[in-house]
Every structure is written in C-alpha cells, then in structure tokens.
CSV table of C-alpha atoms and ligand atoms in Angstrom, one decimal:
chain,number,residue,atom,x,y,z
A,1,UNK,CA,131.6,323.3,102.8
A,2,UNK,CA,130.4,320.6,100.3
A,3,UNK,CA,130.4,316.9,101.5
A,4,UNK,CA,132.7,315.6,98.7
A,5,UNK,CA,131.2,312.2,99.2
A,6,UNK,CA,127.7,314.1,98.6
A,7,UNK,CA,126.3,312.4,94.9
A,8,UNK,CA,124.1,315.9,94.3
A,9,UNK,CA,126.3,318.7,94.1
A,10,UNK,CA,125.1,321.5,96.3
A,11,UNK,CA,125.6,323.2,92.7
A,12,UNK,CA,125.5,321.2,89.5
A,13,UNK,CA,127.6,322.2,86.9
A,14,UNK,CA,127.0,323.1,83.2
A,15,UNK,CA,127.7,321.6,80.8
A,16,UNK,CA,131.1,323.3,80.2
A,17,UNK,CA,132.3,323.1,83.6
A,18,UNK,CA,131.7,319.5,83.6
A,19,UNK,CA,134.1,318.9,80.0
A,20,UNK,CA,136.8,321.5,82.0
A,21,UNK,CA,137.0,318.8,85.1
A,22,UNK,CA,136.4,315.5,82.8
A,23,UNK,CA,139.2,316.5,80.0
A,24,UNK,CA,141.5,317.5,83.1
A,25,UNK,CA,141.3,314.2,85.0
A,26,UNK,CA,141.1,311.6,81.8
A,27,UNK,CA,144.7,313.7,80.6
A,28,UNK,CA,146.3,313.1,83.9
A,29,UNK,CA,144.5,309.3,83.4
A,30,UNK,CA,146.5,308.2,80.5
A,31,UNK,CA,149.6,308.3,82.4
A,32,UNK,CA,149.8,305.6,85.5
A,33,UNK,CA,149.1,302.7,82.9
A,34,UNK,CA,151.8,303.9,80.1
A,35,UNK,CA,154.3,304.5,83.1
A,36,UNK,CA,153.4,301.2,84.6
A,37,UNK,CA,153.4,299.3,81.3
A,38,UNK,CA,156.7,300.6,80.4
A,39,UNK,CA,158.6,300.2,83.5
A,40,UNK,CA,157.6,296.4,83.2
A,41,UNK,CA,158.6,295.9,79.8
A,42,UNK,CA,161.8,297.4,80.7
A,43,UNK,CA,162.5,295.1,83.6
A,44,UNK,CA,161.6,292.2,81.5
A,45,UNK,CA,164.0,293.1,79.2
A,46,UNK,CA,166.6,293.8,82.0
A,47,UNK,CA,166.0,290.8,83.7
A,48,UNK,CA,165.5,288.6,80.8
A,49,UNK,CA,162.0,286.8,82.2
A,50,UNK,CA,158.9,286.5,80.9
A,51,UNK,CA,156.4,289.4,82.2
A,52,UNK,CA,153.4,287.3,82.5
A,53,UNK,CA,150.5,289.0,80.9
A,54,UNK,CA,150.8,292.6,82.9
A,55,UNK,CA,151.9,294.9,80.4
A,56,UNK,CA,149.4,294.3,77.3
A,57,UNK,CA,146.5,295.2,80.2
A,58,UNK,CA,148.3,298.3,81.3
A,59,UNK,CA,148.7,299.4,78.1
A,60,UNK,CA,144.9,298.6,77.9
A,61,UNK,CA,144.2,300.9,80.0
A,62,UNK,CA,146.4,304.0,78.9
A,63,UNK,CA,144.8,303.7,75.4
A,64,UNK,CA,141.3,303.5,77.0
A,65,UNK,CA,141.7,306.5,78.7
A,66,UNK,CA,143.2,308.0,76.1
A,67,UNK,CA,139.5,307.0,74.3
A,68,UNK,CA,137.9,308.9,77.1
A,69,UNK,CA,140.0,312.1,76.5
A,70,UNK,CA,139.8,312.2,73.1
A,71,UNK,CA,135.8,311.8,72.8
A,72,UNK,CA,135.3,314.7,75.5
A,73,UNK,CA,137.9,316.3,73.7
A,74,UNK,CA,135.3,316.5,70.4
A,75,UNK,CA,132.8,318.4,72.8
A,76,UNK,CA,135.1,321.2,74.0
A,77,UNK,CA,137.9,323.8,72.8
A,78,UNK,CA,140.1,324.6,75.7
A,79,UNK,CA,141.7,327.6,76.2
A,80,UNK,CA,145.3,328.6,76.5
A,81,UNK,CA,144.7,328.2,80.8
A,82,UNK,CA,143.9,324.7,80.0
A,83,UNK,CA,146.4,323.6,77.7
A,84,UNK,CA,149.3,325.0,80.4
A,85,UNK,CA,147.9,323.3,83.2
A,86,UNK,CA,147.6,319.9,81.7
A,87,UNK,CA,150.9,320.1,80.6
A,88,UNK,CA,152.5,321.0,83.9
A,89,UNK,CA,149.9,318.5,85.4
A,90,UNK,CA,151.5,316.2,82.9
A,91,UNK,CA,155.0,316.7,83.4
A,92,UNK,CA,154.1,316.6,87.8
A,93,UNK,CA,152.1,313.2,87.5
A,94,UNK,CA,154.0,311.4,85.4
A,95,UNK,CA,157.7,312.0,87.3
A,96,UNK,CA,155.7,311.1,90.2
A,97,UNK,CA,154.0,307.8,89.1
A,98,UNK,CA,157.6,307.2,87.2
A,99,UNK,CA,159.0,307.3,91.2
A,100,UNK,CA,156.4,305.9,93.2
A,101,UNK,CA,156.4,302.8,90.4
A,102,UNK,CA,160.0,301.9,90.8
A,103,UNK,CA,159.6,302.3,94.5
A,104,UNK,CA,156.6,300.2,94.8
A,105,UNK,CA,154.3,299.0,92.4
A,106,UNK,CA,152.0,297.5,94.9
A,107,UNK,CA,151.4,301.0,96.5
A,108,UNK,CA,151.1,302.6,93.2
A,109,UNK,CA,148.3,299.9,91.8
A,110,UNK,CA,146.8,301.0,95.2
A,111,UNK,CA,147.0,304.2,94.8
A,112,UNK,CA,145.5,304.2,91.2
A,113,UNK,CA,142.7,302.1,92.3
A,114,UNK,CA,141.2,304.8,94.4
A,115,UNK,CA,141.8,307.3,91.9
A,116,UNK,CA,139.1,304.9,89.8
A,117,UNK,CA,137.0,304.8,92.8
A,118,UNK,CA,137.0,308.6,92.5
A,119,UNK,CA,136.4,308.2,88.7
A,120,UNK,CA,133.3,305.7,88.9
A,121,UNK,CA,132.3,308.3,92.1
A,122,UNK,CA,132.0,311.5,89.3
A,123,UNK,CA,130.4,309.8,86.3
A,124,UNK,CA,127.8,308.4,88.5
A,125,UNK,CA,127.1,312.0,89.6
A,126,UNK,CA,127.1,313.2,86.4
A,127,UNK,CA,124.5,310.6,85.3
A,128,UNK,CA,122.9,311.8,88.6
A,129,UNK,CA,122.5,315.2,87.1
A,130,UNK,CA,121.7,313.7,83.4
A,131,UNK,CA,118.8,311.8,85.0
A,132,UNK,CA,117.4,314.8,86.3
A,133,UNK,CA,117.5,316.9,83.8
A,134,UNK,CA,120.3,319.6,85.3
A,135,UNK,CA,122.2,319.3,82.0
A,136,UNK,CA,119.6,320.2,79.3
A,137,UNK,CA,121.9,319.6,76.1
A,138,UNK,CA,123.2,316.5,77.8
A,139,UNK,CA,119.9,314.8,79.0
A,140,UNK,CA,118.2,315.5,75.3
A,141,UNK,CA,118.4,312.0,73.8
A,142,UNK,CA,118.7,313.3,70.2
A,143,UNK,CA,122.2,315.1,71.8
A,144,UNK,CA,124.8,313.6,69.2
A,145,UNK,CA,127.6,311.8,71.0
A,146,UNK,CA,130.8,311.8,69.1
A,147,UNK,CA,131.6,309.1,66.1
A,148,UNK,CA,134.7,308.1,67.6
A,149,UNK,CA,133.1,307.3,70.7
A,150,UNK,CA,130.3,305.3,68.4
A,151,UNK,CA,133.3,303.6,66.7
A,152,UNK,CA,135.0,302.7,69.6
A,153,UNK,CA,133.0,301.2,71.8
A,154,UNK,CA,130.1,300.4,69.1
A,155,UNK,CA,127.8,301.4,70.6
A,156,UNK,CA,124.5,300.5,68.7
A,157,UNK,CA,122.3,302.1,67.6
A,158,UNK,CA,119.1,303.3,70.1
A,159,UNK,CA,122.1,303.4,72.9
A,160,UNK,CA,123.8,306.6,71.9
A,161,UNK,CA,122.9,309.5,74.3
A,162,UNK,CA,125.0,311.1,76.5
A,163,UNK,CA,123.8,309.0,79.1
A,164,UNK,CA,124.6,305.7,77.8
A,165,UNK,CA,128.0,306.9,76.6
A,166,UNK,CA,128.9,308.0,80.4
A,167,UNK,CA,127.7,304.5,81.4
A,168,UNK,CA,130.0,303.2,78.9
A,169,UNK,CA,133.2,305.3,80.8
A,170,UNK,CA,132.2,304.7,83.8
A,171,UNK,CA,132.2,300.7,83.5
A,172,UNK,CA,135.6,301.6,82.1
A,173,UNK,CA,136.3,303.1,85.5
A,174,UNK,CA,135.5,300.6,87.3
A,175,UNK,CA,137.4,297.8,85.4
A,176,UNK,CA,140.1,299.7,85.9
A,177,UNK,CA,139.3,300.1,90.0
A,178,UNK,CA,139.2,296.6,90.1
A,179,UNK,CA,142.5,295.6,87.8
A,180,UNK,CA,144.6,297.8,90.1
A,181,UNK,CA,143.3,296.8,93.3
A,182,UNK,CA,143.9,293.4,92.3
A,183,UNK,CA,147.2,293.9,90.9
A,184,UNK,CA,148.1,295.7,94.2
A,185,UNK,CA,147.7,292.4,96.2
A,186,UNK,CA,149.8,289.9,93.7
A,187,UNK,CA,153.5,289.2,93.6
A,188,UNK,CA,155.0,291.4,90.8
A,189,UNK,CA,155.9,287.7,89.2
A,190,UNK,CA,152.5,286.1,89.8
A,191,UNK,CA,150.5,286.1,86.2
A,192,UNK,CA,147.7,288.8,85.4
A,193,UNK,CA,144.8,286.9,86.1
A,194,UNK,CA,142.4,289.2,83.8
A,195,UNK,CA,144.6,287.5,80.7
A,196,UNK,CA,146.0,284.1,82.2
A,197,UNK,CA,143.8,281.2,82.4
A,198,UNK,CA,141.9,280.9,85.4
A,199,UNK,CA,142.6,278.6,88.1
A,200,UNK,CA,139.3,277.1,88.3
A,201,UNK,CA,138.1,276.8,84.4
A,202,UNK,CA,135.2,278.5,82.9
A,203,UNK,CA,135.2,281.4,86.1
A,204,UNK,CA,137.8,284.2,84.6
A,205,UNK,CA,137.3,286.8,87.3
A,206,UNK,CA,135.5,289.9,86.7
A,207,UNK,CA,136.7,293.1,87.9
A,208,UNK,CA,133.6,295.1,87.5
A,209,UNK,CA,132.1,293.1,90.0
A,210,UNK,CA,134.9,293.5,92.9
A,211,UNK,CA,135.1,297.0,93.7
A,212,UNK,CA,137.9,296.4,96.1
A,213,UNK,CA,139.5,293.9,94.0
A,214,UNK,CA,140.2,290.3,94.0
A,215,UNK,CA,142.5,288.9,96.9
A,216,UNK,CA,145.5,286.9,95.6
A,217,UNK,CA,144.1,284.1,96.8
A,218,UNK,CA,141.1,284.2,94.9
A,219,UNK,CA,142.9,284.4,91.9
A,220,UNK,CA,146.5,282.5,91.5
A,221,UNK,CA,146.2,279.2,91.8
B,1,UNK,CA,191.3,294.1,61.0
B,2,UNK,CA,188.6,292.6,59.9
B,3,UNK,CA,186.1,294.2,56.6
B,4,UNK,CA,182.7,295.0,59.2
B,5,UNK,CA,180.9,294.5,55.9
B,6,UNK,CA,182.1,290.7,55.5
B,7,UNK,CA,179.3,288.1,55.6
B,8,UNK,CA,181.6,285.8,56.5
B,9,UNK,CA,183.4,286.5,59.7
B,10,UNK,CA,187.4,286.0,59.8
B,11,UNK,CA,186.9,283.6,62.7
B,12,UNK,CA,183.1,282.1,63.1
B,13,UNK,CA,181.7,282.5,66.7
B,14,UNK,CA,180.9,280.0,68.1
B,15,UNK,CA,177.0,279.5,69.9
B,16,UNK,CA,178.1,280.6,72.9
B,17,UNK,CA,179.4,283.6,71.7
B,18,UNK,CA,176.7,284.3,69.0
B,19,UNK,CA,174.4,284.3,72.6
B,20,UNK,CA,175.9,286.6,74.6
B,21,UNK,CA,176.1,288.9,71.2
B,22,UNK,CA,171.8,288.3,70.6
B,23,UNK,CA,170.8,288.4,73.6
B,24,UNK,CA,172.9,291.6,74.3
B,25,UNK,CA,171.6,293.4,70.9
B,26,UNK,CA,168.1,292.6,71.6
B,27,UNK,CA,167.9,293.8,75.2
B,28,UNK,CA,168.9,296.6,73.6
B,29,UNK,CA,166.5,296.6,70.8
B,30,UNK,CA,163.2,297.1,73.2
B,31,UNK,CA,163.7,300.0,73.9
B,32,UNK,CA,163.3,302.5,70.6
B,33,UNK,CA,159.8,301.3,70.4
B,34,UNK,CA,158.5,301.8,74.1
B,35,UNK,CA,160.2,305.0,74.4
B,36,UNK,CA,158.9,306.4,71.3
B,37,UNK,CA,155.3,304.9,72.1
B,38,UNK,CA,155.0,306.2,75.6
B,39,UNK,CA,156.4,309.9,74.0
B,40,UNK,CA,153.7,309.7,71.4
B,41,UNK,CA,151.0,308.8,73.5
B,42,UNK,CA,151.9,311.5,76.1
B,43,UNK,CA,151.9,313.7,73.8
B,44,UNK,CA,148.6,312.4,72.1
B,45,UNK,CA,147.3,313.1,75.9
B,46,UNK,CA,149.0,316.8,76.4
B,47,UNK,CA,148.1,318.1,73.1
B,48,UNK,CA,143.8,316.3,73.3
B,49,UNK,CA,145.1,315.0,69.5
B,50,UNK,CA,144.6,311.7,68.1
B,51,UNK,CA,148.0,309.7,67.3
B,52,UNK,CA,146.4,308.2,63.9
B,53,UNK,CA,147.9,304.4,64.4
B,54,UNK,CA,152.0,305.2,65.2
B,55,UNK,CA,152.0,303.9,69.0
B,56,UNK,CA,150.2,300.6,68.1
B,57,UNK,CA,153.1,299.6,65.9
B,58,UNK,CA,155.8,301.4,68.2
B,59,UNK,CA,154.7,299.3,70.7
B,60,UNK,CA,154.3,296.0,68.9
B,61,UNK,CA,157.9,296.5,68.2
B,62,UNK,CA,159.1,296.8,71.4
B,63,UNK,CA,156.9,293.5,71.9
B,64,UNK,CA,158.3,292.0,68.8
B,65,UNK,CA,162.0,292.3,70.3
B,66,UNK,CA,161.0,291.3,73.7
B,67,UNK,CA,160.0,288.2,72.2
B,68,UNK,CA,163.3,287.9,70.3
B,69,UNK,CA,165.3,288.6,74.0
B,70,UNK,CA,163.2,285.9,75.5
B,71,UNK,CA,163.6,283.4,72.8
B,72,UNK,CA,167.5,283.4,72.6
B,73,UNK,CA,167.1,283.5,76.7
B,74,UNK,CA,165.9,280.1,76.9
B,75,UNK,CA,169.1,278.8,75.3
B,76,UNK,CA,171.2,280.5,77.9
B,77,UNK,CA,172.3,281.6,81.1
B,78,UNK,CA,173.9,284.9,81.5
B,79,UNK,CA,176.3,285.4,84.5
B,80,UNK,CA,176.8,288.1,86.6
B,81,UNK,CA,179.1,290.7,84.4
B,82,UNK,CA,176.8,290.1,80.9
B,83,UNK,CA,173.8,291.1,83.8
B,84,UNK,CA,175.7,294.2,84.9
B,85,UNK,CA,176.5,295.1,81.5
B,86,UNK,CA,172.8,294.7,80.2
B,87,UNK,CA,171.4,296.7,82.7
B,88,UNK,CA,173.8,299.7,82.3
B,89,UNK,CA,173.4,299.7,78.9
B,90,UNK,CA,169.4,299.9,79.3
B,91,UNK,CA,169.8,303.1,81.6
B,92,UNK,CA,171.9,304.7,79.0
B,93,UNK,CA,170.4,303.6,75.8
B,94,UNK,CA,166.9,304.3,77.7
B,95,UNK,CA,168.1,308.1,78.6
B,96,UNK,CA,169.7,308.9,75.2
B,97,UNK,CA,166.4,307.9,73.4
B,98,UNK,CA,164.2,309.9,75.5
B,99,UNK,CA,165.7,313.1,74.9
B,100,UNK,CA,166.5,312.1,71.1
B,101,UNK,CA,162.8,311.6,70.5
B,102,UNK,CA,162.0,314.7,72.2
B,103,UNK,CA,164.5,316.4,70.3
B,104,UNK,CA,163.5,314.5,66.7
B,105,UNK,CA,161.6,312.0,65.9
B,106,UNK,CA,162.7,312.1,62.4
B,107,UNK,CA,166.3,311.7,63.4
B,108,UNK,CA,165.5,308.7,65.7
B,109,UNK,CA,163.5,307.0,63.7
B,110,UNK,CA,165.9,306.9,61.1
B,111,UNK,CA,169.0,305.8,63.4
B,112,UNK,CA,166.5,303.2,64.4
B,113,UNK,CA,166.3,302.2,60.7
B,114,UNK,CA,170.2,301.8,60.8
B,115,UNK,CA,170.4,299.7,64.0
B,116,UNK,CA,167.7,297.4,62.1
B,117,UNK,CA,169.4,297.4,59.2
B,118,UNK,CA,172.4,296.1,61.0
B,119,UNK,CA,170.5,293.2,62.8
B,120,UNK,CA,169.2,292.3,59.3
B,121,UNK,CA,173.2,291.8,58.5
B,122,UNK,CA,173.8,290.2,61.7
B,123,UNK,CA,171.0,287.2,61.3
B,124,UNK,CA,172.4,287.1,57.8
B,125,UNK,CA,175.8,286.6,58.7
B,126,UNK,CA,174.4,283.8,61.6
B,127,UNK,CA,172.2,282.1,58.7
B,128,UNK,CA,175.6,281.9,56.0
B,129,UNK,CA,177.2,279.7,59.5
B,130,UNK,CA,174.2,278.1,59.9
B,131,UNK,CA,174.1,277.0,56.8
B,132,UNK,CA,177.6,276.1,55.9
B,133,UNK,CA,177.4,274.1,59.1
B,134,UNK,CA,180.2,276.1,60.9
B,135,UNK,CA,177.5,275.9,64.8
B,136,UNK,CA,177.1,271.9,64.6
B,137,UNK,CA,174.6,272.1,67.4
B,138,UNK,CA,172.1,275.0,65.5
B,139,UNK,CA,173.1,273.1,62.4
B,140,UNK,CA,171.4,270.1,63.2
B,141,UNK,CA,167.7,270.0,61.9
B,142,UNK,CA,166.8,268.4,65.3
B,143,UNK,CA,167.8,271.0,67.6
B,144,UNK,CA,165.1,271.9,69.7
B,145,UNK,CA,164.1,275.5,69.2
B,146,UNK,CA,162.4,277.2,72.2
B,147,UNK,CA,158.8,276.3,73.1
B,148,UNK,CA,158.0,280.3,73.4
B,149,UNK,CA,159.3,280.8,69.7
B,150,UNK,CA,156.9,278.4,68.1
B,151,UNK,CA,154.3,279.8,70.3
B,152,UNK,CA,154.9,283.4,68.9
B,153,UNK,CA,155.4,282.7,65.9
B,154,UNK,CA,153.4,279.7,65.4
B,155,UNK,CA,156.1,277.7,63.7
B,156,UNK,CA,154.5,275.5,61.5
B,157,UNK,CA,155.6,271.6,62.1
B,158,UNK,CA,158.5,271.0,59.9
B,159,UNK,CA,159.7,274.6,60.0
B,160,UNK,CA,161.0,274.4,63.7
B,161,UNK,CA,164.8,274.4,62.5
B,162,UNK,CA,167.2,277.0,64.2
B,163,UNK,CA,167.9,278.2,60.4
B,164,UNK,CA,163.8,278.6,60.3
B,165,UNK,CA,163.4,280.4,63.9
B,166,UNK,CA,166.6,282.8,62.7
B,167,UNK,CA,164.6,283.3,58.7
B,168,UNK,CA,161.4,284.4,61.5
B,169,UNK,CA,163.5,286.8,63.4
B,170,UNK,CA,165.7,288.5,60.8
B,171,UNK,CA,162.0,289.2,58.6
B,172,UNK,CA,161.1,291.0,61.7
B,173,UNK,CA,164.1,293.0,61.3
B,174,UNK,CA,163.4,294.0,58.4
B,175,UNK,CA,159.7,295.0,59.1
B,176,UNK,CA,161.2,297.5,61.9
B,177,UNK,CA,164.1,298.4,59.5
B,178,UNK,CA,161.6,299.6,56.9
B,179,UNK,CA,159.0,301.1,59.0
B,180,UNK,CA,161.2,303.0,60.8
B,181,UNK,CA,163.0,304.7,57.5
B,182,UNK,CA,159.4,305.1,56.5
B,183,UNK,CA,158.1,307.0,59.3
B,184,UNK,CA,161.3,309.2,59.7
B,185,UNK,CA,160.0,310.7,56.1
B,186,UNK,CA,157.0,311.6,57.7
B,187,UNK,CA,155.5,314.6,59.2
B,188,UNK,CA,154.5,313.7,62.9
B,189,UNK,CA,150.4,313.5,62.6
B,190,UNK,CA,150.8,311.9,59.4
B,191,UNK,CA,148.8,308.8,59.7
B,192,UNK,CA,150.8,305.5,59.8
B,193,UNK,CA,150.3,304.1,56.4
B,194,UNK,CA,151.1,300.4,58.0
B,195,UNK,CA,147.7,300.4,59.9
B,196,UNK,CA,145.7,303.1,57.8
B,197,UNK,CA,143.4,302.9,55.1
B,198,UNK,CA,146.3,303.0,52.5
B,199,UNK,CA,145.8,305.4,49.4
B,200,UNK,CA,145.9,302.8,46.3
B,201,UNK,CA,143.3,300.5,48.2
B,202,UNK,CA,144.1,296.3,47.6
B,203,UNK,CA,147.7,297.9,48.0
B,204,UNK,CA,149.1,297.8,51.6
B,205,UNK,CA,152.7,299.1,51.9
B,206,UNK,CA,155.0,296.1,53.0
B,207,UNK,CA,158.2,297.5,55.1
B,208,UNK,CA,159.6,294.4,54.0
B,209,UNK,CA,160.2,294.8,50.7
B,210,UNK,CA,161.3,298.6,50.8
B,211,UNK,CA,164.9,298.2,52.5
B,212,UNK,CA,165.2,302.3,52.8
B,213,UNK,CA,161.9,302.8,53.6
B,214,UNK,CA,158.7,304.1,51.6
B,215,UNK,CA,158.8,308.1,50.7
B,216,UNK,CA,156.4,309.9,52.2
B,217,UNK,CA,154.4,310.5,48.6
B,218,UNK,CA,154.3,307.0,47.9
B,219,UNK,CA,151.9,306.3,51.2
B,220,UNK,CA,150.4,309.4,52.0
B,221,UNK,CA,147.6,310.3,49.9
C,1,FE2,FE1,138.8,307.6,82.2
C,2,FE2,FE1,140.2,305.1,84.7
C,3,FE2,FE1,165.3,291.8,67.4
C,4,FE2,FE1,164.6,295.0,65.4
C-alpha cells in the first residue's frame, strides 16, 4: 500500500488523471464556505445582530474555489461518470456541512481546515511531479494556462506556466487552511480578524503563515 | 376596510408600530437573495459553468437588506413573541424559496419583484407621514439616525434626516424591484446585464428607473 503522506506517488499520474481528482475535490470545495456564509447571514437576520465581518470572507472563499474549478474545468471535458458523481457528491456534502454547521461551527471550520491541509498537501505534489518533468504537457513552459485564470488572479506576464498557476491555488489553499483553523478557535460573535482591524496596528495577521491557525488570543483583542 | 392601495393610511402608525412592521418585512427580505445565490452558485459548481455576474448581485442584495434589518434594529428592542415570530417565518420563507428557485427561477424572481415593489409602497406611504409630520419623533430634522446607516450609506452631513435615511432605503427597493423583474425575463446563463459589459456601451441599464423591469432584448445583445 501507498503512504498517503508519501509527496512522490509510487505512480504519478497523467495529466488527465490529475484534472479527474482536481475538478472532483475543487466541486465538493465550493460548498463548506457558501453553506457557512449562508447559515450566518441567516442567523444575523434571525437574531437581528451584526455578523462581524465572517460572511464576506466565507463567501471569499466559495467564489475562490469556484475560480479553481472553473480554470481546470477549461483543461478537461468530463464524461457522463463524472458529471453523476459530482452531483451526488454535491447533494451528500452539502446536507452534511448544512448539519454539521448548525451543530457546530467550530468543529466544522476544523474540519475544513484539514481538508485545506489535504489541498496544499496535493498541489505541492503535483508541483513535485511538474518539477520533475512527470507531466510533459504540464512542465512545458510555453503550456497555455487558461485566460480566466490569467484574468483572475493577473498573473503577469513571464509567470504563466502551469507551475506558477498551481502555486497560485495552492497559496489559495493554504489561506483558506489557516482562516478556518482560526475561525475554529474564536467565539462565533468575536470579529473576523482577517477583515477587522487588528488589535495591535500595522500587524493584520497572515494566515498563509500559520498553518495551524491563529489562537484567539493572538488575534481578538 | 381599508383601500391596500391608499398612500395614506386610515389611521397612521405610530413609530413603534411602523418598527415592528420594518424590521419584520426586512428580516424577511434577506432571504430571496442568499437563497437564490447559494442555488446559483451550486449549481455553477455541479454543472463546471461559469454564472456570468448573477450571484454577485444576488448576494449584495441579501447584504443590502441585512443592512436595512440592522439599521431599523438599532431603534428598537423586539420582545420575545415579535422573536418567535421572526424566526418561524425565516424557516418557512427560507423552505418555500428553496424549492421555488429549484422549481423556477423565472417565477421567483418575478414574485421577488412584487414583494419589492411593495416595500417601494411601503417607504412611500412612511415618507407621506414623515413628511406631513404625522411621527413627531422621525419628523424632527434632529433625530439621530443610526451610526451603522451613515456608515453604509455614507450619508453625507446634512442628509442625516430620518426622511433622508428612508429616501436611501426605499431607492434600494427599487434597485431590487427592477433587477429582479429584469432577470425573471431572462434565460438562466444569460449574463447579468447590471454587472456586464452592457450592449449600447456609455449606456448601463439602471433598475431604477425601469419599475417593471428591462426586457430581455433591450440588455442582451
Ligand atoms: Fe481549491
Ligand atoms: Fe481550498
Ligand atoms: Fe429592504
Ligand atoms: Fe428589497
């Protein structure tokens, strides 16, 4: 058996298999942050107070993710197979994270978290196998990457191979590691310290650079 | 029994009733635009196709009314029954919507458009008291409107009147009123002509001015 934790696959993938497993996972990624978003804006409006700053970041990320999908998306046609299982994939994940939400946020942002972990984990194999030179269409630097990846992350130009656009994702990834984490250890009152001011001026905290997140002390004042 | 239609009321409410009615209506009125975001972007997700611009302003109305809710909040304090009935009426309205938009977009969207055009009425019918001085405390050029609202809407000085906050609100009624009749004309991956590139460039559709909405020929080129 393979040691999932192994970064060189015992066999790389091609190409193809690679868009299967990324369009698969950034579908089912869309969901926790819509789900999340909404269930906060409707217990603002149920409770009548203020939601401090969560939602717009959830929705952040939903849309993000969404990016992701829909640039891999311009590399690949799925099949019929495909299309069914994201849809019951879809329908599965998102009663779930609908549930697990109104039973516990904290446990959900936890939850999610590792799923980044997982995410930042595959796209630094995949540049793995880019580096190397396992994918050849992928690790050619004239390979086009998609203009609505171009347009929406701007990436300029001399930084648009394959390689720099998985970059791109993965630092996604691991904002989005870091925002849940974080969010997993605050009150679901306390502010969203990615969008409030910070507590001590001029040092907004990063969440690229806690991999584990922030405690709440760290970050409500 | 009273005309529905009359702009002036048989027997003025007085602020404490015209509360409990706002706040009541616009607890209400977050929810078209989440629901029919999150659908849209799901669906953007299930079927790997771009949403060309609707969730943005789905969601930004949802916002929009939040922000409305929270406003009229700050003048009041709801008891335990207006509490209960808020939060039943969520789950319902919630539900209903949900499998509406499954159902139709087109119909929802347009019912939507009705329930705007009805909040236009309301505010309305609140300015003509306002105005004839029949709420002596919103009357008053110096009542204090809520910090939040001139934060949102970044009330100029001078134009922080209750008459001026209610002016604010009921033009964001009539945005939703006519963006809503507008995109009930249109097929579903139409773009949304309120973000888009619009056809007759320099000439940007303006859901205000078009009570009933725009047809679809006149934005989609
Ligand atoms: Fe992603
Ligand atoms: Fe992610
Ligand atoms: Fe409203
Ligand atoms: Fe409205």
């Amino acid at each position: 058996m393979q040691d999932p934790r192994a970064l060189v696959a015992e066999k790389p993938l091609t190409e193809a298999q690679w868009l299967v497993r990324l369009i698969f996972l950034e579908s089912i990624a869309g969901v926790p942050g819509m789900v999340a978003g909404m269930l906060r804006h409707l217990s603002s409006l149920r409770r009548m107070k203020r939601d401090n700053g969560w939602i717009e970041t959830l929705l952040e990320e939903s849309y993000n993710e969404r990016m992701h999908l829909l640039t891999f998306m311009r590399m690949a046609q799925p099949g019929w197979f495909m299309k069914t299982m994201i849809i019951l994939s879809q329908g599965v994940f998102f009663n779930a994270l609908f549930l697990t939400y109104l039973i516990s946020p904290k446990i959900t942002h936890r939850f999610v978290g590792y799923l980044e972990e997982e995410a930042v984990h595959t796209y630094t194999r995949l540049l793995g196998e880019i580096e190397r030179g396992d994918l050849p269409k992928w690790s050619d630097p004239n390979f086009p990457v998609p203009q609505i990846a171009i347009e929406y992350w701007r990436l300029p130009e001399g930084k648009r191979t394959m390689k720099d656009l998985i970059m791109y994702i993965r630092a996604d990834e691991a904002v989005h590691r870091g925002v849940n984490h974080t969010l997993s250890g605050l009150k679901l009152d306390d502010p969203n310290p990615f969008v409030s001011e910070f507590k001590a001026a001029g040092k907004r905290p990063n969440p690229v650079l806690k991999p584990t997140g922030y405690e709440r002390e760290e970050v409500i004042g």
